[in-house]
């Protein structure tokens, strides 16, 4: 049996093997690491924005890494209940500040950030690829979720500037670090490829601790992430 070394916020085990994918440069981060760390970010956002109560309508959410692939391959109906289960379904979605959508495509992790309240969509790709296809997939979800309240002209696709990786394996680190930068109000371009060894260790440390450290100062620039 795999040895459990930490527990996710949902109570699932994180194993030594899971964490090793993050700690070792040259390894791709697996789904468990991606999903668990995004959950920490959402937990941090809800707590620091007084949105963590049982009866509070969630203003922050992260779908897991299977959401996008289901949506892309099987259509909206395959994920039609996901937002409702998260209490952000239908018109409630427009009251949400931030939705993180991790994307795994062709052995590469990227991140879509949807800000329903601002009617904006942003795609961060550490290999700098064009994102029109991913944006189109996300729009099918918005269209299905919002119905007549989805007005195409109201939604903006923001030009996103993502730091660029310098190898073939750090994409998951960039996904999580950019998600954290967005959460703490930091420009994603404030960190870069040279920081990934430290960022990998920081991700492991925060997963082991079960939360982000908090007290981030965006004025510190990239140091706020490290």
GROMACS .gro file of C-alpha atoms in nm:
model
  226
    1UNK     CA    1   0.000   0.000   0.000
    2UNK     CA    2   0.114   0.356  -0.072
    3UNK     CA    3   0.224   0.538   0.239
    4UNK     CA    4   0.003   0.832   0.339
    5UNK     CA    5   0.204   1.137   0.443
    6UNK     CA    6  -0.064   1.408   0.432
    7UNK     CA    7  -0.440   1.451   0.401
    8UNK     CA    8  -0.626   1.678   0.163
    9UNK     CA    9  -0.892   1.922   0.280
   10UNK     CA   10  -1.155   1.673   0.163
   11UNK     CA   11  -0.998   1.399   0.375
   12UNK     CA   12  -0.833   1.203   0.096
   13UNK     CA   13  -0.478   1.076   0.145
   14UNK     CA   14  -0.172   1.224  -0.020
   15UNK     CA   15   0.103   0.967  -0.052
   16UNK     CA   16   0.478   0.992  -0.059
   17UNK     CA   17   0.458   0.904  -0.428
   18UNK     CA   18   0.218   1.195  -0.492
   19UNK     CA   19   0.445   1.445  -0.320
   20UNK     CA   20   0.751   1.305  -0.494
   21UNK     CA   21   0.607   1.419  -0.828
   22UNK     CA   22   0.628   1.771  -0.694
   23UNK     CA   23   0.953   1.753  -0.502
   24UNK     CA   24   1.162   1.611  -0.785
   25UNK     CA   25   1.246   1.848  -1.068
   26UNK     CA   26   1.187   1.668  -1.394
   27UNK     CA   27   0.864   1.504  -1.276
   28UNK     CA   28   0.517   1.612  -1.385
   29UNK     CA   29   0.276   1.701  -1.105
   30UNK     CA   30  -0.008   1.450  -1.087
   31UNK     CA   31  -0.382   1.512  -1.055
   32UNK     CA   32  -0.379   1.465  -0.678
   33UNK     CA   33  -0.125   1.743  -0.629
   34UNK     CA   34  -0.299   1.979  -0.871
   35UNK     CA   35  -0.644   1.926  -0.718
   36UNK     CA   36  -0.526   1.932  -0.356
   37UNK     CA   37  -0.326   2.252  -0.392
   38UNK     CA   38  -0.603   2.435  -0.578
   39UNK     CA   39  -0.832   2.336  -0.290
   40UNK     CA   40  -0.586   2.501  -0.048
   41UNK     CA   41  -0.594   2.819  -0.256
   42UNK     CA   42  -0.974   2.827  -0.255
   43UNK     CA   43  -0.979   2.760   0.120
   44UNK     CA   44  -0.736   3.050   0.172
   45UNK     CA   45  -0.948   3.282  -0.044
   46UNK     CA   46  -1.270   3.192   0.134
   47UNK     CA   47  -1.119   3.237   0.481
   48UNK     CA   48  -0.945   3.567   0.405
   49UNK     CA   49  -1.256   3.707   0.234
   50UNK     CA   50  -1.499   3.610   0.513
   51UNK     CA   51  -1.665   3.357   0.284
   52UNK     CA   52  -1.598   3.034   0.472
   53UNK     CA   53  -1.925   2.995   0.662
   54UNK     CA   54  -2.146   2.694   0.605
   55UNK     CA   55  -2.429   2.914   0.478
   56UNK     CA   56  -2.216   3.155   0.276
   57UNK     CA   57  -2.260   3.145  -0.099
   58UNK     CA   58  -1.917   3.044  -0.230
   59UNK     CA   59  -1.737   3.325  -0.409
   60UNK     CA   60  -1.436   3.112  -0.502
   61UNK     CA   61  -1.418   2.766  -0.654
   62UNK     CA   62  -1.176   2.528  -0.823
   63UNK     CA   63  -1.301   2.247  -1.040
   64UNK     CA   64  -1.093   1.933  -1.035
   65UNK     CA   65  -0.869   1.825  -1.319
   66UNK     CA   66  -1.137   1.603  -1.474
   67UNK     CA   67  -1.388   1.884  -1.527
   68UNK     CA   68  -1.232   2.030  -1.841
   69UNK     CA   69  -1.163   1.697  -2.011
   70UNK     CA   70  -1.522   1.586  -1.951
   71UNK     CA   71  -1.655   1.915  -2.084
   72UNK     CA   72  -1.429   1.904  -2.390
   73UNK     CA   73  -1.482   1.538  -2.478
   74UNK     CA   74  -1.843   1.475  -2.372
   75UNK     CA   75  -2.005   1.818  -2.377
   76UNK     CA   76  -2.184   2.032  -2.121
   77UNK     CA   77  -2.429   1.760  -2.015
   78UNK     CA   78  -2.140   1.560  -1.865
   79UNK     CA   79  -2.065   1.842  -1.618
   80UNK     CA   80  -2.411   1.996  -1.590
   81UNK     CA   81  -2.440   1.917  -1.217
   82UNK     CA   82  -2.086   2.007  -1.112
   83UNK     CA   83  -2.149   2.375  -1.045
   84UNK     CA   84  -2.481   2.303  -0.873
   85UNK     CA   85  -2.310   2.059  -0.636
   86UNK     CA   86  -2.060   2.334  -0.555
   87UNK     CA   87  -2.350   2.575  -0.486
   88UNK     CA   88  -2.250   2.804  -0.772
   89UNK     CA   89  -2.487   2.669  -1.039
   90UNK     CA   90  -2.709   2.866  -1.272
   91UNK     CA   91  -2.754   3.239  -1.197
   92UNK     CA   92  -2.554   3.201  -0.873
   93UNK     CA   93  -2.244   3.173  -1.089
   94UNK     CA   94  -2.258   3.544  -1.169
   95UNK     CA   95  -2.200   3.624  -0.800
   96UNK     CA   96  -1.875   3.425  -0.793
   97UNK     CA   97  -1.544   3.612  -0.793
   98UNK     CA   98  -1.306   3.346  -0.924
   99UNK     CA   99  -1.330   2.997  -1.073
  100UNK     CA  100  -1.011   2.801  -1.136
  101UNK     CA  101  -1.020   2.540  -1.413
  102UNK     CA  102  -0.707   2.324  -1.449
  103UNK     CA  103  -0.654   2.191  -1.799
  104UNK     CA  104  -0.455   1.879  -1.886
  105UNK     CA  105  -0.403   1.840  -2.259
  106UNK     CA  106  -0.132   1.647  -2.447
  107UNK     CA  107   0.079   1.593  -2.134
  108UNK     CA  108   0.069   1.964  -2.052
  109UNK     CA  109  -0.097   2.153  -1.766
  110UNK     CA  110  -0.245   2.499  -1.816
  111UNK     CA  111  -0.491   2.712  -1.618
  112UNK     CA  112  -0.812   2.890  -1.708
  113UNK     CA  113  -0.933   3.157  -1.465
  114UNK     CA  114  -1.295   3.266  -1.498
  115UNK     CA  115  -1.416   3.574  -1.310
  116UNK     CA  116  -1.794   3.560  -1.353
  117UNK     CA  117  -1.859   3.883  -1.165
  118UNK     CA  118  -1.629   4.068  -1.404
  119UNK     CA  119  -1.740   3.861  -1.705
  120UNK     CA  120  -1.380   3.773  -1.789
  121UNK     CA  121  -1.187   3.463  -1.895
  122UNK     CA  122  -0.811   3.423  -1.887
  123UNK     CA  123  -0.592   3.134  -1.998
  124UNK     CA  124  -0.239   3.092  -1.862
  125UNK     CA  125  -0.004   2.868  -2.060
  126UNK     CA  126   0.361   2.840  -1.958
  127UNK     CA  127   0.447   2.727  -2.312
  128UNK     CA  128   0.279   3.030  -2.464
  129UNK     CA  129   0.040   2.840  -2.690
  130UNK     CA  130  -0.271   2.997  -2.839
  131UNK     CA  131  -0.573   2.933  -2.620
  132UNK     CA  132  -0.874   2.995  -2.845
  133UNK     CA  133  -0.982   2.631  -2.833
  134UNK     CA  134  -0.970   2.612  -2.453
  135UNK     CA  135  -1.158   2.941  -2.424
  136UNK     CA  136  -1.425   2.810  -2.661
  137UNK     CA  137  -1.468   2.498  -2.446
  138UNK     CA  138  -1.510   2.707  -2.131
  139UNK     CA  139  -1.766   2.925  -2.307
  140UNK     CA  140  -1.977   2.616  -2.380
  141UNK     CA  141  -1.992   2.559  -2.004
  142UNK     CA  142  -2.085   2.922  -1.933
  143UNK     CA  143  -2.352   2.909  -2.203
  144UNK     CA  144  -2.497   2.589  -2.062
  145UNK     CA  145  -2.478   2.705  -1.701
  146UNK     CA  146  -2.622   3.053  -1.746
  147UNK     CA  147  -2.871   2.992  -2.026
  148UNK     CA  148  -3.032   3.320  -2.135
  149UNK     CA  149  -2.823   3.509  -1.879
  150UNK     CA  150  -2.512   3.435  -2.083
  151UNK     CA  151  -2.458   3.733  -2.313
  152UNK     CA  152  -2.157   3.675  -2.536
  153UNK     CA  153  -2.087   4.046  -2.583
  154UNK     CA  154  -2.049   4.100  -2.207
  155UNK     CA  155  -1.762   3.852  -2.172
  156UNK     CA  156  -1.401   3.952  -2.229
  157UNK     CA  157  -1.109   3.723  -2.299
  158UNK     CA  158  -0.817   3.892  -2.127
  159UNK     CA  159  -0.469   3.888  -2.278
  160UNK     CA  160  -0.278   3.670  -2.035
  161UNK     CA  161   0.093   3.690  -1.978
  162UNK     CA  162   0.223   3.371  -1.820
  163UNK     CA  163   0.580   3.308  -1.708
  164UNK     CA  164   0.743   3.058  -1.942
  165UNK     CA  165   0.890   2.724  -1.839
  166UNK     CA  166   1.234   2.623  -1.964
  167UNK     CA  167   1.180   2.246  -1.968
  168UNK     CA  168   0.912   1.990  -2.044
  169UNK     CA  169   0.802   1.905  -1.691
  170UNK     CA  170   0.735   2.218  -1.485
  171UNK     CA  171   0.394   2.303  -1.633
  172UNK     CA  172   0.204   2.190  -1.322
  173UNK     CA  173   0.425   2.405  -1.101
  174UNK     CA  174   0.347   2.705  -1.321
  175UNK     CA  175  -0.025   2.627  -1.308
  176UNK     CA  176  -0.029   2.621  -0.928
  177UNK     CA  177   0.206   2.916  -0.883
  178UNK     CA  178   0.002   3.129  -1.121
  179UNK     CA  179  -0.319   3.029  -0.941
  180UNK     CA  180  -0.159   3.136  -0.613
  181UNK     CA  181  -0.035   3.462  -0.765
  182UNK     CA  182  -0.388   3.542  -0.884
  183UNK     CA  183  -0.523   3.462  -0.537
  184UNK     CA  184  -0.283   3.690  -0.349
  185UNK     CA  185  -0.304   3.978  -0.596
  186UNK     CA  186   0.036   3.929  -0.753
  187UNK     CA  187   0.124   3.963  -1.119
  188UNK     CA  188   0.204   3.612  -1.247
  189UNK     CA  189   0.505   3.749  -1.434
  190UNK     CA  190   0.667   3.827  -1.098
  191UNK     CA  191   0.814   3.475  -1.087
  192UNK     CA  192   0.992   3.267  -1.347
  193UNK     CA  193   1.156   2.940  -1.442
  194UNK     CA  194   1.454   2.998  -1.213
  195UNK     CA  195   1.218   2.991  -0.913
  196UNK     CA  196   1.066   2.649  -0.981
  197UNK     CA  197   1.291   2.444  -0.747
  198UNK     CA  198   1.185   2.667  -0.456
  199UNK     CA  199   0.825   2.672  -0.572
  200UNK     CA  200   0.814   2.293  -0.581
  201UNK     CA  201   0.936   2.277  -0.221
  202UNK     CA  202   0.689   2.543  -0.114
  203UNK     CA  203   0.399   2.352  -0.268
  204UNK     CA  204   0.501   2.037  -0.081
  205UNK     CA  205   0.540   2.227   0.247
  206UNK     CA  206   0.196   2.386   0.219
  207UNK     CA  207   0.032   2.057   0.126
  208UNK     CA  208   0.194   1.894   0.429
  209UNK     CA  209   0.078   2.182   0.650
  210UNK     CA  210  -0.274   2.171   0.509
  211UNK     CA  211  -0.291   2.539   0.420
  212UNK     CA  212  -0.122   2.840   0.267
  213UNK     CA  213   0.095   3.041   0.499
  214UNK     CA  214  -0.106   3.362   0.468
  215UNK     CA  215   0.000   3.719   0.531
  216UNK     CA  216   0.118   3.763   0.172
  217UNK     CA  217   0.237   4.108   0.071
  218UNK     CA  218   0.210   4.169  -0.306
  219UNK     CA  219   0.466   4.448  -0.266
  220UNK     CA  220   0.725   4.174  -0.216
  221UNK     CA  221   0.680   4.070  -0.578
  222UNK     CA  222   0.777   3.712  -0.654
  223UNK     CA  223   0.914   3.667  -0.302
  224UNK     CA  224   0.553   3.649  -0.181
  225UNK     CA  225   0.525   3.315  -0.359
  226UNK     CA  226   0.849   3.163  -0.233
   0.00000   0.00000   0.00000
